Amino acid sequence: MKKTFLAALLALSAPSAIVAQQHKIEYSTPFDEPESGWNKVMQLKNGNTFFFHFTKKKGIEVIVYDKNRKVISEQVITSNNWEPKKMSSSMIEGLYELGGQPVIFLHQLLDRTPTLFRIRLDANTGSVLEENAISTLPRYKAGAAWAMAYGGVEAMDFYIEKDPVSDNYAVVNFNSFAHESSERVEVIHYSAEGGGNHKVLNRAFYDAQGFKYLNFIGMSVDGSKRVFMCTYGYNTNGNGGKDSRVIISRLGKGEKEFTHKKLEFTDDFKDTKAVMEYNPGTNLIQLLTLTYTTSKNKFFSNKTTAYYMTLMSYVDPESLYIVATKPLMNEKVSSYAQSHFASNNQSYSGLPQQMVINNDHSTTVLFEESDKEVVTNANTGQIVSAKTFLGSIGISELNEKGMEQDGYAITKVQQANGLIDPLYISHKSKGHWSYRGGVGNPMIVNNNAFMSFDYVNANANRYILFNDYTENFHKGEDAKRKKVVVAISDANTVCYKLNNGKLDKYFLFGAPKEDNESKFCYIESSHFMKDNNTYATLMMDRKGRKKQAQIAWVSFQ
């Protein structure tokens, strides 16, 4: 009785309003929790929902649900071309609906040769309609591993970007070992509009603009018309001097060469990550960049905080000139945190995780605080274990001119295994994934998929979702009083509604009735479909030691 009264008192004193929010939620028939691997939910425009379970050695398990949330097909996808037994060392470079069909872009190393497969599935049965090796890169030669580990040479890779409003996409073949810089990067522009056929619209090699080395930063596809790409070109003392620049480039339909523009203020942007999108409301390309500057170790601790310079640049797509560049200062996010968080007088220090262009052409930038803890062997320098502490969430609302109009902050304390890089949420939204078993305790690697947070921008409202302990839910927004979320089975999915400068919070799947009950979602699996305002996710329902999985469809407004 005393415990219940205290929880109620804490709830009343919390700066965020606690409400009993009800959304329409539909559930699939329960099934056993999937074994280790990766899980992804995809809603299709025809009303069906696909649930993918990427196993380590058995291939890809697929369950298809119809509009009534009933199972209509189950498949296990294997192949004689790519190797199901190598799934644990494979990478999913993208998972999209193209031409009305689910399409998986699978990257495998076959006989030391990087190969990109495009796997097209039937939208009703999940069976394979076609699989092709659409790109290959040169076979790794002897000494390649040493060059990547100690010589600073990046691994060969593939990058894929889809136009958010059409079935056009582009593939980058990145050959980091090419002797000639003009042969290092090839871009192929595809269209899958009008059906399942994937037509090559254009392809061209990328002129390195006199630079010996190139790093890929980002890409944006404007329908069937053109592809924009951002790279970092640089030389060394032994190769043309130490000049370096960020380069914005465009490849138009029918053109065989890129048009380039070097950005003059970007001398030291080598370690740069980005999200690049075209905003149809402003007719400008928005380039959100994170450039690593320094890192600092905390005294008497293994925790390391990395510092980045974050910029939002607005680029004219015709001239490729920068119209404006603004640092992301998060002043309104910091102001919200300082006025709502107990014992917090510091500016908000989260790193960007995603950039979302809204229907009204405004922009939402999502942030997350992050500290890394790395333990190394004192004799060899090798990493023994690594953790990432994922902290408070920041939401910054920018108008069409890039001015911050509003800001929110939400406290959260989670521990993930291994090292999680910035822009993780942006990569998740595109279906990027690979196994993360390298360092740390392999027994809790799968917990990472339940960490971090998700953002839903429905037609009328915006929401933040993450998994948290019930005791934290009733402790207001004081991060120092909250328990670090590690054992995910004790957590429940919490939802915050952004409500005109306020935050309304509630348990998405209902408040737990008993201490040994919990309902939490596999954040990494989730898919929000803007067309019907439905958020679909893999949900775990635990009662004591019994745990079952379900697909949950949540209708947001």
Short mmCIF file of C-alpha atoms in Angstrom, two decimals, residues 77-525:
data_model
loop_
_atom_site.label_atom_id
_atom_site.label_comp_id
_atom_site.label_asym_id
_atom_site.label_seq_id
_atom_site.Cartn_x
_atom_site.Cartn_y
_atom_site.Cartn_z
CA ILE A 77 14.61 -18.32 -48.02
CA THR A 78 17.83 -20.05 -48.97
CA SER A 79 19.94 -19.99 -52.12
CA ASN A 80 22.56 -21.73 -54.23
CA ASN A 81 24.05 -18.34 -55.17
CA TRP A 82 24.59 -16.65 -51.83
CA GLU A 83 25.46 -18.76 -48.78
CA PRO A 84 22.91 -19.04 -45.93
CA LYS A 85 25.63 -20.48 -43.67
CA LYS A 86 27.50 -17.17 -43.97
CA MET A 87 24.64 -15.01 -42.72
CA SER A 88 26.52 -14.25 -39.48
CA SER A 89 29.25 -12.51 -41.51
CA SER A 90 26.88 -10.90 -44.02
CA MET A 91 25.50 -7.38 -44.17
CA ILE A 92 22.03 -6.19 -45.12
CA GLU A 93 22.69 -3.02 -47.09
CA GLY A 94 19.01 -2.16 -47.46
CA LEU A 95 15.46 -3.50 -47.16
CA TYR A 96 12.86 -1.60 -49.19
CA GLU A 97 9.51 -1.96 -50.92
CA LEU A 98 10.26 -1.45 -54.63
CA GLY A 99 7.73 -1.95 -57.39
CA GLY A 100 5.25 -3.25 -54.80
CA GLN A 101 7.65 -6.02 -53.70
CA PRO A 102 9.95 -6.48 -50.69
CA VAL A 103 13.56 -6.27 -51.88
CA ILE A 104 16.57 -7.36 -49.80
CA PHE A 105 20.07 -6.10 -50.65
CA LEU A 106 22.47 -8.69 -49.22
CA HIS A 107 26.25 -8.18 -49.11
CA GLN A 108 28.40 -11.28 -48.77
CA LEU A 109 32.08 -12.03 -49.14
CA LEU A 110 32.28 -15.06 -51.47
CA ASP A 111 35.74 -16.46 -52.18
CA ARG A 112 37.13 -13.15 -50.84
CA THR A 113 35.03 -11.26 -53.40
CA PRO A 114 32.52 -8.62 -52.14
CA THR A 115 29.19 -9.40 -53.82
CA LEU A 116 25.86 -7.55 -53.63
CA PHE A 117 22.70 -9.61 -54.18
CA ARG A 118 19.29 -8.15 -54.91
CA ILE A 119 16.55 -10.54 -53.73
CA ARG A 120 12.99 -9.76 -54.90
CA LEU A 121 10.09 -11.43 -53.05
CA ASP A 122 6.47 -12.04 -53.93
CA ALA A 123 4.30 -9.52 -52.04
CA ASN A 124 1.72 -12.18 -51.03
CA THR A 125 3.72 -15.36 -50.44
CA GLY A 126 7.24 -14.17 -49.58
CA SER A 127 8.74 -16.62 -52.08
CA VAL A 128 11.74 -15.54 -54.15
CA LEU A 129 10.80 -14.09 -57.54
CA GLU A 130 14.33 -13.26 -58.59
CA GLU A 131 17.80 -12.99 -57.11
CA ASN A 132 20.74 -11.43 -58.90
CA ALA A 133 24.32 -10.57 -58.05
CA ILE A 134 23.96 -6.97 -59.25
CA SER A 135 27.45 -5.80 -58.20
CA THR A 136 30.81 -7.33 -57.46
CA LEU A 137 34.07 -5.75 -56.43
CA PRO A 138 37.60 -7.11 -57.02
CA ARG A 139 38.76 -10.08 -55.00
CA TYR A 140 40.73 -9.18 -51.90
CA LYS A 141 44.42 -9.97 -52.44
CA ALA A 142 47.01 -11.13 -49.95
CA GLY A 143 47.88 -8.33 -47.56
CA ALA A 144 44.46 -6.67 -47.76
CA ALA A 145 43.66 -7.48 -44.14
CA TRP A 146 46.91 -5.83 -42.99
CA ALA A 147 46.17 -2.73 -45.12
CA MET A 148 42.73 -2.36 -43.52
CA ALA A 149 43.93 -3.05 -39.97
CA TYR A 150 47.10 -0.97 -39.97
CA GLY A 151 47.32 0.96 -43.25
CA GLY A 152 44.18 3.06 -42.90
CA VAL A 153 42.55 1.58 -46.02
CA GLU A 154 38.78 1.17 -45.72
CA ALA A 155 37.06 -2.10 -46.59
CA MET A 156 35.41 -2.32 -49.99
CA ASP A 157 31.71 -1.71 -49.65
CA PHE A 158 28.33 -1.02 -51.21
CA TYR A 159 25.98 1.86 -50.39
CA ILE A 160 22.31 2.05 -51.32
CA GLU A 161 19.89 4.96 -51.13
CA LYS A 162 16.22 5.03 -52.12
CA ASP A 163 14.18 8.07 -53.10
CA PRO A 164 11.60 8.41 -50.26
CA VAL A 165 8.73 9.31 -52.64
CA SER A 166 9.32 6.97 -55.60
CA ASP A 167 10.67 3.53 -56.52
CA ASN A 168 14.01 4.87 -57.76
CA TYR A 169 17.27 4.11 -56.00
CA ALA A 170 21.03 4.19 -56.49
CA VAL A 171 23.84 1.77 -55.70
CA VAL A 172 27.44 2.83 -55.02
CA ASN A 173 30.23 0.33 -55.67
CA PHE A 174 33.10 1.54 -53.51
CA ASN A 175 36.46 -0.03 -54.39
CA SER A 176 38.84 1.34 -51.78
CA PHE A 177 41.73 -0.72 -53.21
CA ALA A 178 41.54 0.67 -56.76
CA HIS A 179 44.92 1.96 -57.96
CA GLU A 180 43.34 4.79 -59.95
CA SER A 181 41.11 7.15 -57.99
CA SER A 182 38.87 7.60 -61.06
CA GLU A 183 37.93 3.90 -60.82
CA ARG A 184 37.32 3.86 -57.09
CA VAL A 185 33.60 4.76 -57.06
CA GLU A 186 30.88 3.72 -59.50
CA VAL A 187 27.25 4.86 -59.17
CA ILE A 188 24.32 2.97 -60.74
CA HIS A 189 20.90 4.65 -60.85
CA TYR A 190 17.92 2.23 -60.95
CA SER A 191 14.16 2.47 -61.38
CA ALA A 192 11.66 -0.15 -60.20
CA GLU A 193 8.59 1.94 -61.04
CA GLY A 194 5.68 0.32 -62.83
CA GLY A 195 6.35 -3.20 -61.58
CA GLY A 196 9.05 -5.58 -60.52
CA ASN A 197 11.57 -4.93 -63.30
CA HIS A 198 14.59 -2.99 -62.09
CA LYS A 199 15.84 -0.86 -64.96
CA VAL A 200 19.27 0.79 -65.06
CA LEU A 201 18.72 4.48 -65.76
CA ASN A 202 22.35 5.50 -65.69
CA ARG A 203 25.78 4.50 -64.48
CA ALA A 204 29.07 6.34 -64.27
CA PHE A 205 32.41 6.32 -62.52
CA TYR A 206 33.09 9.15 -60.12
CA ASP A 207 35.86 11.65 -60.96
CA ALA A 208 37.91 12.10 -57.80
CA GLN A 209 38.71 15.75 -58.64
CA GLY A 210 42.46 15.33 -58.29
CA PHE A 211 42.30 13.60 -54.91
CA LYS A 212 44.09 10.33 -54.35
CA TYR A 213 41.68 9.11 -51.66
CA LEU A 214 37.91 9.30 -51.23
CA ASN A 215 35.53 8.65 -48.34
CA PHE A 216 31.82 8.19 -48.99
CA ILE A 217 29.67 10.53 -46.85
CA GLY A 218 26.10 10.41 -48.15
CA MET A 219 23.73 10.23 -51.11
CA SER A 220 20.25 11.39 -52.16
CA VAL A 221 18.10 10.21 -55.08
CA ASP A 222 15.71 12.63 -56.82
CA GLY A 223 13.30 10.30 -58.61
CA SER A 224 14.46 9.17 -62.04
CA LYS A 225 16.07 12.55 -62.75
CA ARG A 226 19.34 12.61 -60.83
CA VAL A 227 21.52 11.35 -58.01
CA PHE A 228 23.36 13.60 -55.58
CA MET A 229 26.42 12.37 -53.70
CA CYS A 230 28.69 13.77 -51.02
CA THR A 231 32.29 12.58 -50.59
CA TYR A 232 35.45 13.64 -48.82
CA GLY A 233 38.52 13.81 -51.06
CA TYR A 234 42.00 14.09 -49.62
CA ASN A 235 45.70 13.65 -50.34
CA THR A 236 48.67 12.85 -48.12
CA ASN A 237 52.18 14.28 -48.03
CA GLY A 238 53.30 11.45 -50.28
CA ASN A 239 50.41 11.87 -52.72
CA GLY A 240 49.87 15.41 -53.94
CA GLY A 241 50.14 17.28 -50.65
CA LYS A 242 47.67 17.47 -47.78
CA ASP A 243 44.80 19.22 -49.56
CA SER A 244 41.30 17.98 -48.67
CA ARG A 245 37.68 18.96 -49.34
CA VAL A 246 34.09 17.83 -49.05
CA ILE A 247 32.66 17.47 -52.56
CA ILE A 248 28.99 17.74 -53.56
CA SER A 249 28.28 16.00 -56.88
CA ARG A 250 25.34 15.42 -59.22
CA LEU A 251 24.71 12.80 -61.92
CA GLY A 252 21.74 13.64 -64.14
CA LYS A 253 19.75 11.20 -66.25
CA GLY A 254 21.51 10.68 -69.58
CA GLU A 255 24.74 12.29 -68.36
CA LYS A 256 27.92 10.25 -68.35
CA GLU A 257 29.92 12.48 -66.04
CA PHE A 258 29.27 13.99 -62.64
CA THR A 259 29.05 17.72 -62.01
CA HIS A 260 31.08 18.65 -58.90
CA LYS A 261 31.41 21.46 -56.40
CA LYS A 262 34.14 21.56 -53.75
CA LEU A 263 33.13 23.08 -50.42
CA GLU A 264 35.81 25.55 -49.42
CA PHE A 265 35.43 25.50 -45.63
CA THR A 266 35.85 21.75 -45.20
CA ASP A 267 39.62 21.21 -44.96
CA ASP A 268 39.52 18.74 -42.07
CA PHE A 269 36.31 16.75 -42.53
CA LYS A 270 37.91 13.32 -42.99
CA ASP A 271 35.90 11.56 -40.28
CA THR A 272 32.47 12.79 -41.40
CA LYS A 273 29.11 11.06 -41.39
CA ALA A 274 25.96 12.49 -42.92
CA VAL A 275 22.28 12.29 -43.73
CA MET A 276 21.46 13.79 -47.13
CA GLU A 277 17.91 14.48 -48.34
CA TYR A 278 16.14 16.61 -50.90
CA ASN A 279 13.41 18.84 -49.48
CA PRO A 280 10.73 19.35 -52.17
CA GLY A 281 9.21 22.29 -50.29
CA THR A 282 12.38 24.39 -50.45
CA ASN A 283 13.92 22.80 -53.56
CA LEU A 284 17.14 22.44 -51.61
CA ILE A 285 19.32 19.51 -50.60
CA GLN A 286 19.69 19.27 -46.83
CA LEU A 287 23.02 17.88 -45.67
CA LEU A 288 23.33 17.06 -41.98
CA THR A 289 27.01 16.37 -41.21
CA LEU A 290 28.79 15.11 -38.10
CA THR A 291 32.53 15.65 -38.15
CA TYR A 292 34.67 14.08 -35.44
CA THR A 293 36.90 16.57 -33.64
CA THR A 294 38.21 15.13 -30.36
CA SER A 295 37.48 12.57 -27.67
CA LYS A 296 37.95 12.84 -23.94
CA ASN A 297 38.38 10.13 -21.32
CA LYS A 298 36.66 10.64 -17.99
CA PHE A 299 38.99 10.64 -15.00
CA PHE A 300 39.08 7.31 -13.11
CA SER A 301 36.78 5.78 -15.73
CA ASN A 302 36.90 3.86 -18.99
CA LYS A 303 34.15 6.06 -20.42
CA THR A 304 35.03 8.13 -23.46
CA THR A 305 33.00 11.00 -24.87
CA ALA A 306 33.54 11.79 -28.55
CA TYR A 307 33.02 15.38 -29.70
CA TYR A 308 31.64 16.23 -33.11
CA MET A 309 30.96 19.39 -35.06
CA THR A 310 27.40 19.21 -36.38
CA LEU A 311 26.26 21.34 -39.31
CA MET A 312 23.13 21.64 -41.40
CA SER A 313 23.96 22.79 -44.93
CA TYR A 314 21.43 23.79 -47.58
CA VAL A 315 22.61 23.15 -51.14
CA ASP A 316 21.09 24.43 -54.37
CA PRO A 317 20.59 21.32 -56.56
CA GLU A 318 21.29 23.20 -59.82
CA SER A 319 24.44 25.16 -59.03
CA LEU A 320 25.55 22.92 -56.11
CA TYR A 321 26.42 26.07 -54.18
CA ILE A 322 25.73 26.16 -50.47
CA VAL A 323 22.87 28.55 -49.81
CA ALA A 324 23.36 28.47 -46.03
CA THR A 325 25.22 26.52 -43.34
CA LYS A 326 24.10 26.54 -39.73
CA PRO A 327 25.63 24.81 -36.71
CA LEU A 328 23.10 22.78 -34.74
CA MET A 329 23.20 24.50 -31.36
CA ASN A 330 20.07 22.87 -29.86
CA GLU A 331 19.34 25.99 -27.82
CA LYS A 332 15.65 25.17 -27.37
CA VAL A 333 16.44 21.54 -26.52
CA SER A 334 18.92 22.74 -23.89
CA SER A 335 16.42 25.27 -22.57
CA TYR A 336 13.77 22.55 -22.24
CA ALA A 337 16.22 20.23 -20.44
CA GLN A 338 17.35 22.96 -18.04
CA SER A 339 13.79 23.91 -17.12
CA HIS A 340 12.38 20.37 -16.83
CA PHE A 341 15.26 18.12 -15.71
CA ALA A 342 16.18 18.14 -12.06
CA SER A 343 19.84 18.97 -11.26
CA ASN A 344 20.68 19.90 -14.84
CA ASN A 345 22.13 23.30 -15.67
CA GLN A 346 24.24 22.17 -18.61
CA SER A 347 23.53 22.48 -22.31
CA TYR A 348 22.16 19.39 -24.02
CA SER A 349 25.04 17.43 -25.60
CA GLY A 350 23.44 14.65 -27.65
CA LEU A 351 24.59 13.64 -31.11
CA PRO A 352 22.28 13.61 -34.16
CA GLN A 353 20.75 10.23 -34.93
CA GLN A 354 18.28 11.08 -37.69
CA MET A 355 16.94 13.91 -39.84
CA VAL A 356 13.25 13.73 -40.81
CA ILE A 357 11.62 16.06 -43.36
CA ASN A 358 7.97 16.47 -42.38
CA ASN A 359 4.89 16.92 -44.55
CA ASP A 360 4.95 20.69 -44.01
CA HIS A 361 8.60 20.72 -45.19
CA SER A 362 9.89 21.53 -41.71
CA THR A 363 12.66 19.32 -40.33
CA THR A 364 12.94 17.28 -37.14
CA VAL A 365 16.45 16.39 -35.98
CA LEU A 366 16.67 13.60 -33.39
CA PHE A 367 19.56 13.49 -30.91
CA GLU A 368 20.82 11.03 -28.32
CA GLU A 369 23.48 11.38 -25.65
CA SER A 370 26.20 8.76 -25.88
CA ASP A 371 29.20 7.70 -23.79
CA LYS A 372 31.45 4.79 -24.72
CA GLU A 373 33.30 2.55 -22.28
CA VAL A 374 36.22 0.60 -23.77
CA VAL A 375 38.47 -1.77 -21.84
CA THR A 376 41.73 -2.70 -23.56
CA ASN A 377 44.50 -5.15 -22.81
CA ALA A 378 47.36 -3.14 -21.33
CA ASN A 379 49.97 -5.31 -23.08
CA THR A 380 48.49 -5.72 -26.58
CA GLY A 381 46.15 -2.75 -26.83
CA GLN A 382 43.37 -5.00 -28.08
CA ILE A 383 39.80 -4.25 -27.04
CA VAL A 384 38.62 -6.66 -24.33
CA SER A 385 35.11 -5.27 -23.89
CA ALA A 386 33.09 -2.29 -25.00
CA LYS A 387 29.79 -0.70 -23.97
CA THR A 388 27.77 2.29 -25.12
CA PHE A 389 25.66 4.21 -22.63
CA LEU A 390 22.70 5.74 -24.45
CA GLY A 391 21.34 8.74 -22.60
CA SER A 392 18.79 11.50 -22.95
CA ILE A 393 16.86 12.16 -26.17
CA GLY A 394 16.69 15.54 -27.85
CA ILE A 395 14.10 16.62 -30.44
CA SER A 396 14.81 19.82 -32.37
CA GLU A 397 12.18 21.29 -34.70
CA LEU A 398 13.55 23.45 -37.54
CA ASN A 399 11.57 25.59 -39.96
CA GLU A 400 12.24 25.69 -43.71
CA LYS A 401 15.06 28.22 -43.16
CA GLY A 402 16.77 26.04 -40.58
CA MET A 403 15.81 28.15 -37.57
CA GLU A 404 15.03 26.16 -34.42
CA GLN A 405 11.36 26.72 -33.58
CA ASP A 406 10.87 24.26 -30.76
CA GLY A 407 12.78 21.72 -28.71
CA TYR A 408 12.13 18.85 -26.32
CA ALA A 409 14.31 16.65 -24.14
CA ILE A 410 13.53 13.30 -22.51
CA THR A 411 15.71 11.48 -19.98
CA LYS A 412 16.72 7.91 -20.72
CA VAL A 413 19.56 5.72 -19.39
CA GLN A 414 20.42 2.52 -21.26
CA GLN A 415 23.47 0.31 -21.65
CA ALA A 416 24.18 -1.33 -25.01
CA ASN A 417 26.88 -3.86 -25.73
CA GLY A 418 29.68 -2.89 -28.12
CA LEU A 419 30.17 0.46 -29.82
CA ILE A 420 27.17 2.20 -31.39
CA ASP A 421 28.02 4.94 -33.87
CA PRO A 422 26.12 8.20 -34.46
CA LEU A 423 23.30 8.11 -37.05
CA TYR A 424 22.41 4.58 -35.93
CA ILE A 425 18.67 5.41 -36.17
CA SER A 426 19.10 6.73 -39.71
CA HIS A 427 20.78 3.48 -40.76
CA LYS A 428 18.10 1.42 -39.02
CA SER A 429 15.35 3.16 -40.96
CA LYS A 430 16.91 1.96 -44.23
CA GLY A 431 17.30 -1.64 -43.13
CA HIS A 432 21.08 -1.54 -42.65
CA TRP A 433 22.23 -4.33 -40.39
CA SER A 434 25.04 -6.77 -39.57
CA TYR A 435 25.86 -9.02 -36.63
CA ARG A 436 27.56 -7.24 -33.75
CA GLY A 437 29.42 -10.06 -32.06
CA GLY A 438 32.93 -8.63 -32.13
CA VAL A 439 33.68 -7.40 -28.62
CA GLY A 440 32.10 -7.53 -25.21
CA ASN A 441 29.83 -10.14 -23.73
CA PRO A 442 28.19 -12.04 -26.61
CA MET A 443 25.37 -13.16 -24.33
CA ILE A 444 23.77 -9.70 -24.35
CA VAL A 445 24.52 -8.56 -27.90
CA ASN A 446 20.91 -9.15 -28.95
CA ASN A 447 19.75 -6.69 -26.28
CA ASN A 448 21.07 -3.85 -28.45
CA ALA A 449 18.09 -4.21 -30.78
CA PHE A 450 15.80 -3.22 -27.89
CA MET A 451 17.84 -0.12 -26.98
CA SER A 452 17.89 3.47 -28.24
CA PHE A 453 14.52 4.90 -29.32
CA ASP A 454 12.08 5.42 -32.17
CA TYR A 455 10.27 8.44 -33.60
CA VAL A 456 6.79 8.47 -35.13
CA ASN A 457 5.64 11.53 -37.08
CA ALA A 458 1.95 10.80 -37.61
CA ASN A 459 -0.35 13.18 -39.45
CA ALA A 460 -1.51 15.11 -36.39
CA ASN A 461 1.02 14.31 -33.64
CA ARG A 462 4.60 13.20 -33.01
CA TYR A 463 5.76 10.53 -30.59
CA ILE A 464 8.94 9.12 -29.02
CA LEU A 465 9.08 5.43 -28.02
CA PHE A 466 11.65 3.46 -26.03
CA ASN A 467 11.92 0.63 -23.52
CA ASP A 468 12.30 1.57 -19.86
CA TYR A 469 11.92 0.13 -16.37
CA THR A 470 8.61 0.78 -14.62
CA GLU A 471 10.42 2.29 -11.64
CA ASN A 472 12.07 4.83 -13.96
CA PHE A 473 8.70 5.78 -15.42
CA HIS A 474 7.64 7.12 -12.02
CA LYS A 475 10.85 9.07 -11.32
CA GLY A 476 10.16 12.10 -13.47
CA GLU A 477 12.97 13.43 -15.66
CA ASP A 478 15.92 13.21 -13.25
CA ALA A 479 18.44 10.93 -14.98
CA LYS A 480 20.56 10.58 -11.82
CA ARG A 481 17.68 8.87 -10.03
CA LYS A 482 16.99 6.40 -12.84
CA LYS A 483 18.28 2.86 -13.05
CA VAL A 484 20.35 1.96 -16.13
CA VAL A 485 18.36 -0.34 -18.42
CA VAL A 486 20.37 -3.50 -19.07
CA ALA A 487 18.02 -6.47 -18.46
CA ILE A 488 15.50 -5.74 -21.17
CA SER A 489 13.02 -8.40 -20.00
CA ASP A 490 12.13 -6.16 -17.04
CA ALA A 491 11.32 -3.17 -19.27
CA ASN A 492 8.11 -1.88 -20.82
CA THR A 493 7.66 0.28 -23.91
CA VAL A 494 7.06 3.91 -22.96
CA CYS A 495 5.52 6.45 -25.33
CA TYR A 496 5.91 10.24 -25.12
CA LYS A 497 3.52 12.44 -27.08
CA LEU A 498 4.91 15.85 -28.05
CA ASN A 499 2.03 18.12 -27.06
CA ASN A 500 2.49 21.86 -27.76
CA GLY A 501 5.55 22.35 -25.61
CA LYS A 502 4.57 19.63 -23.13
CA LEU A 503 5.16 15.88 -22.99
CA ASP A 504 2.42 13.37 -22.24
CA LYS A 505 3.76 9.94 -21.35
CA TYR A 506 2.17 6.52 -20.97
CA PHE A 507 2.90 2.82 -21.43
CA LEU A 508 2.29 2.02 -25.09
CA PHE A 509 0.95 -1.50 -24.46
CA GLY A 510 -0.66 -0.69 -21.12
CA ALA A 511 0.78 -0.37 -17.63
CA PRO A 512 2.07 -3.67 -16.16
CA LYS A 513 -0.37 -5.18 -13.66
CA GLU A 514 2.22 -7.20 -11.73
CA ASP A 515 5.93 -6.76 -10.98
CA ASN A 516 6.78 -9.90 -12.95
CA GLU A 517 4.99 -8.76 -16.13
CA SER A 518 6.34 -6.64 -18.97
CA LYS A 519 5.62 -5.75 -22.59
CA PHE A 520 8.47 -4.35 -24.64
CA CYS A 521 9.22 -4.01 -28.33
CA TYR A 522 12.19 -4.87 -30.50
CA ILE A 523 12.91 -1.24 -31.48
CA GLU A 524 15.20 -2.20 -34.34
CA SER A 525 12.47 -4.25 -36.03
#
